[in-house]
């Protein structure tokens, strides 16, 4: 009966399952309250873009989702499991289902591209056959269009290529959720558009759910199914890109002014 | 945080305008205590992960190879000069007492008991400690450690246990190597002012050595290695504030490791003197 109730709670009106549920989340660093009362959900197969000024706590929020930072209070459930109550083993298992693309790519700079992709695979999957591992690496690199970089070192790659390799490293574990921390920051407009299209392509191919932290309105426009605006520690606005852009609230529409 | 002295020590101690004792003046003490606490927790995590599978054999061997091989030339040169200089400096004093023939024995005891382990450990603290501090520090600030964590890999196990084990087991080996090279330097120095055959030099050097010279000296080198590894990993692992933080991590890894080497040496010498554990 309880299970049934939980299942009902876990469904949205449009019958999509909730994969991330955050309620009254708070996080402070010393006396600086960064997240004051965050309430949000991410549904299965949905791309949610979070907009907000720099230093407002967007990265802190997604780091809480993977347990890199623990919130001070509130509830944070991923696949209906409370993060704070997980053992380290459970958390590690969850982390294989939740990919994270770091703002600075975070490629292991002492390893080649192949070794970067091999690293999570060897530690989290029971595959030992080198042919299967090689096949998975090539498949992940094909997804991001960079098979020819397999033996290169990260220092030999451009910013856009590093982003793609970071994405390939995340994809190799076939995650159900991907968290993107400013995926287009520091890239030229053309490469930004390519990365945004790649995010969409991945969502379509692997049916992933995503949270995308971004300042880039073009990226938000291309990738978002729904957008949230984070301001002063709370979610101040929520809606589709065009709804927010054409909002009567001047404060919200000011986010979309390009000049 | 403020304490009322009048309540704690009574009226005699507290003067009228010094009632409130501001603990913020002791920020440095608080910082040192925090560091000691942090390092203790980190060491506890190291031992917890050390015995928990999976074991990172390949990374351990890679680290041991890198640490050993990268320091070989530097230690070789330093040890050679150390043996040479020690012999040249000691020779006039020994000659004054007509005890030049004791030179190989005196030098070997000095090198094996004290100078070899301490100098080698200090060189390793500089070379290996700064390397580990900077490497882990840069991995921290570029979020590579976080990336490892979110991909389900335990960074303490993969990065820390392997490096600490590698330093713990490689430094004693490097000390033996350093001692051997120092003997060679000493042999050349002895021959600069006279002649002694190599077998005779070695015979005299080893004649003066006992197990109670060798064993405590060897045991303390494991502790030197452990201290270098754990302190450097700790400083690098918790590095912050970008590239500036990486520099600070590397620097403090060297400074604290060097200090730890002297403290361990002091304790080791006292313990071996007090208990005379290894008198054979």
Short mmCIF file of C-alpha atoms in Angstrom, two decimals:
data_model
loop_
_atom_site.label_atom_id
_atom_site.label_comp_id
_atom_site.label_asym_id
_atom_site.label_seq_id
_atom_site.Cartn_x
_atom_site.Cartn_y
_atom_site.Cartn_z
CA UNK A 1 0.00 0.00 0.00
CA UNK A 2 2.82 2.37 0.97
CA UNK A 3 4.70 1.38 -2.15
CA UNK A 4 1.62 2.06 -4.23
CA UNK A 5 1.25 5.48 -2.63
CA UNK A 6 4.90 6.26 -3.32
CA UNK A 7 4.43 5.24 -6.92
CA UNK A 8 1.47 7.56 -7.23
CA UNK A 9 3.47 10.37 -5.63
CA UNK A 10 6.20 9.66 -8.07
CA UNK A 11 4.10 10.40 -11.11
CA UNK A 12 3.36 13.78 -12.56
CA UNK A 13 0.05 14.74 -14.09
CA UNK A 14 1.37 14.06 -17.58
CA UNK A 15 2.40 10.55 -16.48
CA UNK A 16 6.14 11.25 -16.51
CA UNK A 17 8.11 9.83 -13.64
CA UNK A 18 10.02 12.19 -11.37
CA UNK A 19 13.74 11.37 -11.36
CA UNK A 20 14.95 14.25 -9.16
CA UNK A 21 12.84 15.78 -6.43
CA UNK A 22 14.12 18.64 -4.27
CA UNK A 23 12.15 20.12 -1.38
CA UNK A 24 13.12 23.02 0.90
CA UNK A 25 16.81 22.52 0.23
CA UNK A 26 19.14 24.85 2.11
CA UNK A 27 22.90 25.24 1.95
CA UNK A 28 25.17 27.81 3.57
CA UNK A 29 28.91 28.32 3.49
CA UNK A 30 29.96 29.80 6.82
CA UNK A 31 27.43 32.61 7.26
CA UNK A 32 26.66 32.97 3.56
CA UNK A 33 23.30 31.33 2.76
CA UNK A 34 23.64 30.26 -0.88
CA UNK A 35 20.56 28.10 -1.30
CA UNK A 36 17.70 29.28 0.89
CA UNK A 37 14.70 27.24 -0.11
CA UNK A 38 14.97 25.26 -3.32
CA UNK A 39 11.96 23.30 -4.53
CA UNK A 40 12.06 21.65 -7.92
CA UNK A 41 11.52 18.41 -9.82
CA UNK A 42 13.02 16.91 -12.94
CA UNK A 43 10.90 14.49 -14.90
CA UNK A 44 12.08 11.49 -16.86
CA UNK A 45 13.40 12.41 -20.29
CA UNK A 46 13.25 16.14 -19.58
CA UNK A 47 15.94 18.80 -20.07
CA UNK A 48 15.71 21.46 -17.36
CA UNK A 49 17.86 24.56 -17.80
CA UNK A 50 18.71 26.62 -14.72
CA UNK A 51 19.55 30.26 -15.34
CA UNK A 52 20.98 32.63 -12.77
CA UNK A 53 23.74 35.09 -12.09
CA UNK A 54 27.29 33.93 -11.38
CA UNK A 55 27.92 32.87 -7.78
CA UNK A 56 24.24 32.41 -7.07
CA UNK A 57 24.64 28.70 -6.23
CA UNK A 58 23.69 26.87 -9.44
CA UNK A 59 26.76 24.64 -9.39
CA UNK A 60 26.30 24.04 -5.65
CA UNK A 61 22.78 22.80 -6.40
CA UNK A 62 23.87 20.18 -8.94
CA UNK A 63 26.84 19.15 -6.79
CA UNK A 64 24.32 18.41 -4.01
CA UNK A 65 22.50 16.07 -6.41
CA UNK A 66 25.57 13.83 -6.82
CA UNK A 67 26.59 14.08 -3.17
CA UNK A 68 29.72 16.15 -3.75
CA UNK A 69 28.25 18.73 -1.37
CA UNK A 70 25.78 17.89 1.37
CA UNK A 71 22.87 20.26 1.98
CA UNK A 72 22.25 21.68 5.46
CA UNK A 73 18.57 20.74 5.42
CA UNK A 74 15.74 19.77 3.13
CA UNK A 75 15.02 16.73 1.04
CA UNK A 76 16.88 15.70 -2.10
CA UNK A 77 15.69 12.52 -3.76
CA UNK A 78 17.16 10.96 -6.86
CA UNK A 79 15.18 8.02 -8.24
CA UNK A 80 13.07 8.39 -5.11
CA UNK A 81 16.03 7.76 -2.79
CA UNK A 82 17.18 10.34 -0.27
CA UNK A 83 20.81 11.26 -0.99
CA UNK A 84 21.66 12.12 2.63
CA UNK A 85 20.56 8.67 3.81
CA UNK A 86 22.64 6.70 1.30
CA UNK A 87 25.67 4.68 2.30
CA UNK A 88 28.87 5.36 0.35
CA UNK A 89 28.31 2.17 -1.65
CA UNK A 90 24.75 3.19 -2.54
CA UNK A 91 25.98 6.64 -3.46
CA UNK A 92 28.65 5.17 -5.75
CA UNK A 93 26.03 2.99 -7.45
CA UNK A 94 23.80 6.03 -7.92
CA UNK A 95 26.70 8.02 -9.34
CA UNK A 96 27.05 5.54 -12.19
CA UNK A 97 23.48 6.46 -13.17
CA UNK A 98 24.05 10.19 -12.86
CA UNK A 99 26.61 11.69 -15.21
CA UNK A 100 28.23 15.03 -14.47
CA UNK A 101 29.83 17.32 -17.04
CA UNK A 102 32.13 19.76 -15.27
CA UNK A 103 32.53 23.38 -16.27
CA UNK A 104 36.29 22.92 -16.76
CA UNK A 105 35.81 19.44 -18.34
CA UNK A 106 37.89 17.78 -15.57
CA UNK A 107 39.61 15.39 -17.97
CA UNK A 108 42.43 13.46 -16.29
CA UNK A 109 45.38 15.26 -17.82
CA UNK A 110 47.89 12.48 -17.18
CA UNK A 111 45.82 10.03 -19.25
CA UNK A 112 45.06 9.77 -22.97
CA UNK A 113 41.51 10.17 -24.26
CA UNK A 114 41.17 6.38 -24.38
CA UNK A 115 42.37 6.00 -20.78
CA UNK A 116 40.03 8.80 -19.68
CA UNK A 117 37.10 6.85 -21.08
CA UNK A 118 38.38 3.50 -19.85
CA UNK A 119 38.79 4.73 -16.28
CA UNK A 120 35.11 4.87 -15.18
CA UNK A 121 34.29 1.82 -17.26
CA UNK A 122 36.84 -0.50 -15.65
CA UNK A 123 35.88 0.61 -12.17
CA UNK A 124 32.13 0.45 -12.48
CA UNK A 125 31.29 -2.27 -14.95
CA UNK A 126 32.24 -5.88 -14.67
CA UNK A 127 33.45 -5.98 -18.28
CA UNK A 128 37.01 -7.25 -18.53
CA UNK A 129 37.18 -8.19 -22.22
CA UNK A 130 39.42 -5.57 -23.87
CA UNK A 131 37.56 -5.91 -27.20
CA UNK A 132 34.25 -5.03 -25.58
CA UNK A 133 35.85 -2.12 -23.70
CA UNK A 134 37.43 -0.82 -26.92
CA UNK A 135 34.08 -1.14 -28.67
CA UNK A 136 32.33 0.90 -25.96
CA UNK A 137 35.05 3.57 -26.10
CA UNK A 138 34.75 3.88 -29.88
CA UNK A 139 30.95 4.03 -29.62
CA UNK A 140 31.15 6.84 -27.03
CA UNK A 141 33.63 8.76 -29.16
CA UNK A 142 31.48 8.26 -32.27
CA UNK A 143 28.55 9.80 -30.40
CA UNK A 144 30.56 13.00 -29.97
CA UNK A 145 32.27 12.77 -33.37
CA UNK A 146 35.84 12.48 -32.09
CA UNK A 147 37.01 8.93 -32.80
CA UNK A 148 40.30 10.18 -34.26
CA UNK A 149 41.37 11.73 -30.93
CA UNK A 150 41.47 8.36 -29.14
CA UNK A 151 45.25 8.38 -28.54
CA UNK A 152 45.63 12.10 -27.88
CA UNK A 153 46.34 13.74 -24.55
CA UNK A 154 43.82 16.29 -23.22
CA UNK A 155 46.42 19.05 -23.61
CA UNK A 156 46.34 18.46 -27.38
CA UNK A 157 42.60 19.12 -27.62
CA UNK A 158 40.69 22.38 -28.13
CA UNK A 159 38.11 23.64 -25.60
CA UNK A 160 35.18 22.31 -27.63
CA UNK A 161 36.86 18.93 -28.11
CA UNK A 162 37.50 18.68 -24.36
CA UNK A 163 33.81 19.32 -23.70
CA UNK A 164 32.88 16.55 -26.12
CA UNK A 165 35.36 14.11 -24.58
CA UNK A 166 33.97 14.99 -21.14
CA UNK A 167 30.54 14.15 -22.49
CA UNK A 168 31.80 10.90 -24.02
CA UNK A 169 33.35 9.91 -20.66
CA UNK A 170 29.99 10.47 -19.00
CA UNK A 171 28.07 8.65 -21.73
CA UNK A 172 30.21 5.54 -21.52
CA UNK A 173 28.47 4.55 -18.28
CA UNK A 174 25.08 5.01 -19.99
CA UNK A 175 23.65 7.31 -17.30
CA UNK A 176 19.94 7.99 -16.89
CA UNK A 177 20.51 11.56 -15.72
CA UNK A 178 23.17 14.01 -16.95
CA UNK A 179 24.05 17.20 -15.07
CA UNK A 180 25.75 19.82 -17.23
CA UNK A 181 27.65 22.58 -15.45
CA UNK A 182 27.84 25.43 -17.97
CA UNK A 183 28.52 23.25 -21.01
CA UNK A 184 29.05 26.13 -23.45
CA UNK A 185 31.03 28.57 -21.29
CA UNK A 186 34.22 29.78 -22.95
CA UNK A 187 33.31 28.42 -26.39
CA UNK A 188 32.78 30.33 -29.62
CA UNK A 189 29.15 30.66 -30.82
CA UNK A 190 29.51 27.98 -33.49
CA UNK A 191 31.00 25.39 -31.12
CA UNK A 192 28.42 26.37 -28.47
CA UNK A 193 25.66 25.60 -30.94
CA UNK A 194 27.28 22.26 -31.79
CA UNK A 195 27.48 21.33 -28.10
CA UNK A 196 23.85 22.37 -27.57
CA UNK A 197 22.77 20.21 -30.51
CA UNK A 198 24.81 17.34 -29.12
CA UNK A 199 22.98 17.63 -25.78
CA UNK A 200 19.68 17.34 -27.62
CA UNK A 201 20.95 14.43 -29.72
CA UNK A 202 22.01 12.58 -26.57
CA UNK A 203 18.67 13.21 -24.88
CA UNK A 204 16.93 11.83 -27.92
CA UNK A 205 19.18 8.80 -28.36
CA UNK A 206 19.59 7.69 -24.74
CA UNK A 207 16.35 9.14 -23.31
CA UNK A 208 18.31 10.86 -20.57
CA UNK A 209 16.97 13.47 -18.16
CA UNK A 210 19.20 16.52 -17.70
CA UNK A 211 19.81 19.60 -15.66
CA UNK A 212 21.76 22.18 -17.62
CA UNK A 213 23.32 25.11 -15.80
CA UNK A 214 23.90 27.87 -18.30
CA UNK A 215 24.29 31.57 -18.93
CA UNK A 216 24.03 30.99 -22.66
CA UNK A 217 20.54 31.90 -23.86
CA UNK A 218 21.05 30.19 -27.21
CA UNK A 219 22.00 26.97 -25.44
CA UNK A 220 18.98 27.36 -23.16
CA UNK A 221 16.71 27.95 -26.14
CA UNK A 222 17.98 24.90 -28.03
CA UNK A 223 18.18 22.43 -25.16
CA UNK A 224 15.47 23.32 -22.64
CA UNK A 225 12.13 21.64 -22.21
CA UNK A 226 11.63 23.75 -19.11
CA UNK A 227 13.58 26.56 -17.50
CA UNK A 228 14.09 27.72 -13.94
CA UNK A 229 15.55 31.04 -12.81
CA UNK A 230 17.52 30.89 -9.58
CA UNK A 231 17.71 34.15 -7.66
CA UNK A 232 18.82 34.86 -4.08
CA UNK A 233 18.71 31.22 -3.07
CA UNK A 234 15.22 30.40 -4.37
CA UNK A 235 13.67 29.40 -7.69
CA UNK A 236 12.16 32.70 -8.69
CA UNK A 237 10.57 31.73 -12.01
CA UNK A 238 9.70 28.59 -13.95
CA UNK A 239 8.38 27.95 -17.44
CA UNK A 240 9.23 27.25 -21.06
CA UNK A 241 11.80 29.45 -22.81
CA UNK A 242 9.25 31.51 -24.75
CA UNK A 243 6.92 31.85 -21.77
CA UNK A 244 9.68 33.33 -19.66
CA UNK A 245 11.05 35.45 -22.48
CA UNK A 246 7.66 37.00 -23.14
CA UNK A 247 6.78 37.29 -19.47
CA UNK A 248 5.02 40.47 -18.30
CA UNK A 249 7.30 40.47 -15.27
CA UNK A 250 10.06 42.86 -16.28
CA UNK A 251 12.57 41.23 -13.92
CA UNK A 252 12.12 37.85 -15.66
CA UNK A 253 12.16 39.19 -19.21
CA UNK A 254 15.32 41.20 -18.36
CA UNK A 255 17.22 37.90 -18.33
CA UNK A 256 16.46 37.49 -22.03
CA UNK A 257 17.57 40.92 -23.20
CA UNK A 258 20.67 40.55 -25.31
CA UNK A 259 21.64 44.24 -25.69
CA UNK B 1 33.83 33.04 20.82
CA UNK B 2 34.32 34.83 24.13
CA UNK B 3 34.98 33.45 27.58
CA UNK B 4 34.34 35.27 30.83
CA UNK B 5 37.56 35.00 32.82
CA UNK B 6 35.92 36.25 36.00
CA UNK B 7 33.61 33.23 35.97
CA UNK B 8 36.41 30.79 35.28
CA UNK B 9 39.29 32.08 37.37
CA UNK B 10 37.59 34.36 39.91
CA UNK B 11 37.96 38.09 40.54
CA UNK B 12 41.67 38.10 41.31
CA UNK B 13 42.62 37.00 37.87
CA UNK B 14 40.26 39.16 35.89
CA UNK B 15 41.03 42.82 35.85
CA UNK B 16 38.17 45.22 35.27
CA UNK B 17 38.88 45.93 31.61
CA UNK B 18 40.08 42.44 30.74
CA UNK B 19 36.99 40.50 31.69
CA UNK B 20 36.36 39.16 28.27
CA UNK B 21 39.01 36.94 26.82
CA UNK B 22 38.78 37.01 23.06
CA UNK B 23 39.59 33.60 21.61
CA UNK B 24 39.82 35.03 18.10
CA UNK B 25 43.35 36.15 19.07
CA UNK B 26 44.26 32.49 19.01
CA UNK B 27 43.28 31.94 15.39
CA UNK B 28 46.66 30.46 14.58
CA UNK B 29 46.35 27.92 17.38
CA UNK B 30 42.86 27.06 16.14
CA UNK B 31 44.22 26.70 12.61
CA UNK B 32 47.00 24.35 13.75
CA UNK B 33 44.54 22.25 15.77
CA UNK B 34 42.21 22.10 12.77
CA UNK B 35 45.10 20.93 10.58
CA UNK B 36 46.05 18.22 13.09
CA UNK B 37 42.41 17.12 13.31
CA UNK B 38 42.06 17.11 9.53
CA UNK B 39 45.26 15.14 9.06
CA UNK B 40 44.17 12.59 11.69
CA UNK B 41 40.82 12.08 9.94
CA UNK B 42 42.61 11.79 6.60
CA UNK B 43 45.02 9.19 8.03
CA UNK B 44 42.06 7.28 9.44
CA UNK B 45 40.43 7.30 5.96
CA UNK B 46 43.70 6.08 4.46
CA UNK B 47 43.84 3.04 6.77
CA UNK B 48 40.13 2.32 6.23
CA UNK B 49 40.54 2.28 2.45
CA UNK B 50 43.87 0.45 2.60
CA UNK B 51 42.33 -2.87 3.60
CA UNK B 52 39.10 -2.54 1.62
CA UNK B 53 38.97 -4.10 -1.89
CA UNK B 54 39.37 -3.43 -4.78
CA UNK B 55 43.15 -2.99 -4.54
CA UNK B 56 44.86 -0.66 -6.99
CA UNK B 57 47.94 -2.80 -7.74
CA UNK B 58 48.73 -1.26 -11.11
CA UNK B 59 48.57 2.32 -9.85
CA UNK B 60 50.66 1.36 -6.78
CA UNK B 61 53.40 -0.14 -8.97
CA UNK B 62 53.27 2.88 -11.28
CA UNK B 63 53.65 5.28 -8.35
CA UNK B 64 56.46 3.22 -6.77
CA UNK B 65 58.29 3.14 -10.09
CA UNK B 66 57.83 6.88 -10.66
CA UNK B 67 58.82 7.85 -7.12
CA UNK B 68 61.84 5.57 -7.07
CA UNK B 69 63.13 6.27 -10.54
CA UNK B 70 62.58 10.02 -10.51
CA UNK B 71 64.64 10.53 -7.34
CA UNK B 72 67.49 8.10 -8.12
CA UNK B 73 69.83 10.58 -9.88
CA UNK B 74 69.29 13.37 -7.33
CA UNK B 75 69.80 11.06 -4.36
CA UNK B 76 72.81 9.46 -6.04
CA UNK B 77 74.58 12.79 -6.55
CA UNK B 78 73.71 14.11 -3.09
CA UNK B 79 74.73 10.89 -1.37
CA UNK B 80 78.05 10.79 -3.21
CA UNK B 81 78.86 14.38 -2.21
CA UNK B 82 77.63 13.69 1.34
CA UNK B 83 80.01 10.72 1.77
CA UNK B 84 82.87 12.61 0.18
CA UNK B 85 82.44 15.80 2.21
CA UNK B 86 81.81 14.00 5.50
CA UNK B 87 85.04 12.06 5.11
CA UNK B 88 87.08 15.10 4.00
CA UNK B 89 85.76 17.19 6.90
CA UNK B 90 86.30 14.48 9.52
CA UNK B 91 89.76 13.49 8.35
CA UNK B 92 91.82 16.36 9.91
CA UNK B 93 90.24 15.82 13.34
CA UNK B 94 90.79 12.07 13.16
CA UNK B 95 94.35 12.62 11.95
CA UNK B 96 95.03 14.87 14.96
CA UNK B 97 94.31 11.92 17.23
CA UNK B 98 96.11 9.52 14.94
CA UNK B 99 92.87 7.69 14.27
CA UNK B 100 92.70 7.93 10.49
CA UNK B 101 92.21 4.21 10.23
CA UNK B 102 88.91 4.61 12.06
CA UNK B 103 87.60 6.90 9.34
CA UNK B 104 85.67 4.23 7.35
CA UNK B 105 83.99 2.97 10.53
CA UNK B 106 83.10 6.43 11.80
CA UNK B 107 81.70 7.51 8.44
CA UNK B 108 79.68 4.33 8.00
CA UNK B 109 78.07 4.63 11.44
CA UNK B 110 77.24 8.33 10.84
CA UNK B 111 75.76 7.59 7.44
CA UNK B 112 73.77 4.50 8.33
CA UNK B 113 72.42 5.72 11.66
CA UNK B 114 71.60 9.32 10.95
CA UNK B 115 72.85 11.24 7.95
CA UNK B 116 71.78 8.80 5.24
CA UNK B 117 68.14 8.37 6.37
CA UNK B 118 67.58 12.02 7.29
CA UNK B 119 69.22 13.60 4.23
CA UNK B 120 67.54 11.13 1.86
CA UNK B 121 64.16 11.70 3.51
CA UNK B 122 64.61 15.48 3.29
CA UNK B 123 65.47 15.25 -0.41
CA UNK B 124 62.42 13.04 -0.95
CA UNK B 125 60.26 15.49 1.00
CA UNK B 126 61.40 18.20 -1.40
CA UNK B 127 61.18 16.22 -4.60
CA UNK B 128 58.37 13.73 -4.01
CA UNK B 129 56.40 15.76 -1.46
CA UNK B 130 56.16 18.83 -3.64
CA UNK B 131 55.30 16.64 -6.65
CA UNK B 132 52.44 14.88 -4.87
CA UNK B 133 51.18 18.14 -3.30
CA UNK B 134 51.17 19.95 -6.63
CA UNK B 135 49.70 17.02 -8.59
CA UNK B 136 46.80 16.37 -6.23
CA UNK B 137 46.34 20.11 -5.69
CA UNK B 138 45.98 20.72 -9.40
CA UNK B 139 43.64 17.73 -9.70
CA UNK B 140 41.53 19.25 -6.93
CA UNK B 141 41.29 22.75 -8.43
CA UNK B 142 40.57 21.42 -11.93
CA UNK B 143 37.81 19.21 -10.45
CA UNK B 144 39.51 15.98 -11.54
CA UNK B 145 39.12 14.56 -8.02
CA UNK B 146 35.41 15.47 -8.08
CA UNK B 147 35.14 13.85 -11.52
CA UNK B 148 36.64 10.67 -10.10
CA UNK B 149 34.18 10.73 -7.23
CA UNK B 150 31.11 11.25 -9.42
CA UNK B 151 32.17 8.42 -11.71
CA UNK B 152 31.94 6.05 -8.72
CA UNK B 153 35.69 5.80 -8.03
CA UNK B 154 36.99 6.39 -4.54
CA UNK B 155 39.76 9.02 -4.93
CA UNK B 156 41.25 8.24 -1.49
CA UNK B 157 41.80 4.66 -2.58
CA UNK B 158 43.02 5.43 -6.08
CA UNK B 159 45.12 8.54 -5.44
CA UNK B 160 46.05 8.53 -1.76
CA UNK B 161 46.59 4.91 -0.67
CA UNK B 162 48.74 4.18 -3.72
CA UNK B 163 50.98 7.23 -3.22
CA UNK B 164 51.35 6.80 0.54
CA UNK B 165 52.20 3.10 0.18
CA UNK B 166 54.66 3.90 -2.59
CA UNK B 167 56.53 6.48 -0.47
CA UNK B 168 56.42 4.22 2.61
CA UNK B 169 58.12 1.35 0.80
CA UNK B 170 60.32 3.23 -1.63
CA UNK B 171 62.07 5.55 0.83
CA UNK B 172 63.76 2.73 2.80
CA UNK B 173 65.02 1.34 -0.52
CA UNK B 174 66.25 4.79 -1.55
CA UNK B 175 68.02 5.12 1.82
CA UNK B 176 69.92 1.85 1.24
CA UNK B 177 70.87 3.09 -2.21
CA UNK B 178 71.93 6.44 -0.76
CA UNK B 179 74.06 4.73 1.95
CA UNK B 180 75.83 2.62 -0.67
CA UNK B 181 76.63 5.64 -2.86
CA UNK B 182 77.83 7.57 0.23
CA UNK B 183 80.26 4.73 1.02
CA UNK B 184 81.61 5.08 -2.49
CA UNK B 185 82.09 8.85 -2.00
CA UNK B 186 83.77 8.22 1.32
CA UNK B 187 86.09 5.58 -0.21
CA UNK B 188 87.21 8.10 -2.87
CA UNK B 189 87.77 10.79 -0.19
CA UNK B 190 89.87 8.43 1.93
CA UNK B 191 91.97 7.61 -1.13
CA UNK B 192 92.61 11.28 -1.87
CA UNK B 193 95.07 11.44 1.04
CA UNK B 194 96.35 7.92 1.14
CA UNK B 195 95.56 4.46 -0.09
CA UNK B 196 93.13 1.87 1.09
CA UNK B 197 91.78 -0.97 -1.01
CA UNK B 198 88.04 -1.15 -1.58
CA UNK B 199 87.59 -4.56 0.16
CA UNK B 200 89.49 -3.27 3.20
CA UNK B 201 87.45 -0.07 3.28
CA UNK B 202 84.19 -2.04 3.13
CA UNK B 203 85.48 -4.47 5.74
CA UNK B 204 86.33 -1.64 8.16
CA UNK B 205 83.06 0.17 7.44
CA UNK B 206 80.92 -2.93 8.11
CA UNK B 207 82.99 -3.96 11.11
CA UNK B 208 81.91 -0.80 12.90
CA UNK B 209 78.23 -1.42 12.14
CA UNK B 210 75.90 -3.40 14.39
CA UNK B 211 72.30 -4.45 14.11
CA UNK B 212 71.35 -1.77 16.63
CA UNK B 213 72.70 0.79 14.17
CA UNK B 214 70.92 -0.65 11.18
CA UNK B 215 67.50 -1.80 12.43
CA UNK B 216 66.22 1.35 14.19
CA UNK B 217 67.55 3.45 11.31
CA UNK B 218 65.70 1.27 8.80
CA UNK B 219 62.47 1.24 10.79
CA UNK B 220 62.40 5.02 11.03
CA UNK B 221 62.73 5.34 7.25
CA UNK B 222 59.35 3.62 6.83
CA UNK B 223 57.88 6.29 9.10
CA UNK B 224 59.67 9.01 7.13
CA UNK B 225 58.15 7.64 3.92
CA UNK B 226 54.70 7.38 5.45
CA UNK B 227 54.88 10.95 6.81
CA UNK B 228 55.99 12.36 3.45
CA UNK B 229 53.22 10.51 1.61
CA UNK B 230 50.33 11.24 3.95
CA UNK B 231 51.21 14.92 4.56
CA UNK B 232 51.77 15.65 0.88
CA UNK B 233 48.56 13.88 -0.13
CA UNK B 234 46.62 15.71 2.59
CA UNK B 235 47.89 19.14 1.57
CA UNK B 236 47.25 18.45 -2.13
CA UNK B 237 43.87 16.75 -1.65
CA UNK B 238 42.43 19.69 0.28
CA UNK B 239 44.06 22.40 -1.80
CA UNK B 240 41.84 25.38 -2.61
CA UNK B 241 41.84 28.87 -4.17
CA UNK B 242 42.98 27.94 -7.68
CA UNK B 243 46.57 27.99 -8.88
CA UNK B 244 47.71 29.99 -5.86
CA UNK B 245 46.39 27.17 -3.68
CA UNK B 246 48.34 24.58 -5.69
CA UNK B 247 51.58 26.46 -5.02
CA UNK B 248 50.74 26.73 -1.34
CA UNK B 249 49.87 23.04 -1.17
CA UNK B 250 53.21 22.04 -2.72
CA UNK B 251 55.09 24.41 -0.46
CA UNK B 252 53.41 23.37 2.77
CA UNK B 253 53.73 19.69 1.79
CA UNK B 254 57.53 20.15 1.75
CA UNK B 255 57.72 22.29 4.88
CA UNK B 256 55.48 20.10 7.05
CA UNK B 257 56.99 16.85 5.76
CA UNK B 258 60.50 18.12 6.55
CA UNK B 259 59.42 19.15 10.02
CA UNK B 260 57.76 15.77 10.53
CA UNK B 261 61.00 14.01 9.51
CA UNK B 262 62.95 15.81 12.25
CA UNK B 263 60.26 15.11 14.83
CA UNK B 264 60.11 11.40 13.89
CA UNK B 265 63.91 11.26 13.97
CA UNK B 266 63.98 12.80 17.43
CA UNK B 267 61.36 10.38 18.73
CA UNK B 268 63.05 7.40 17.06
CA UNK B 269 66.46 8.25 18.52
CA UNK B 270 64.97 8.73 21.99
CA UNK B 271 63.02 5.51 21.82
CA UNK B 272 65.94 3.43 20.62
CA UNK B 273 68.14 4.99 23.34
CA UNK B 274 65.62 4.55 26.14
CA UNK B 275 64.51 1.03 25.38
CA UNK B 276 67.68 -0.09 23.64
CA UNK B 277 65.39 -2.40 21.72
CA UNK B 278 67.78 -3.64 19.13
CA UNK B 279 70.95 -4.36 21.04
CA UNK B 280 72.43 -7.50 19.60
#
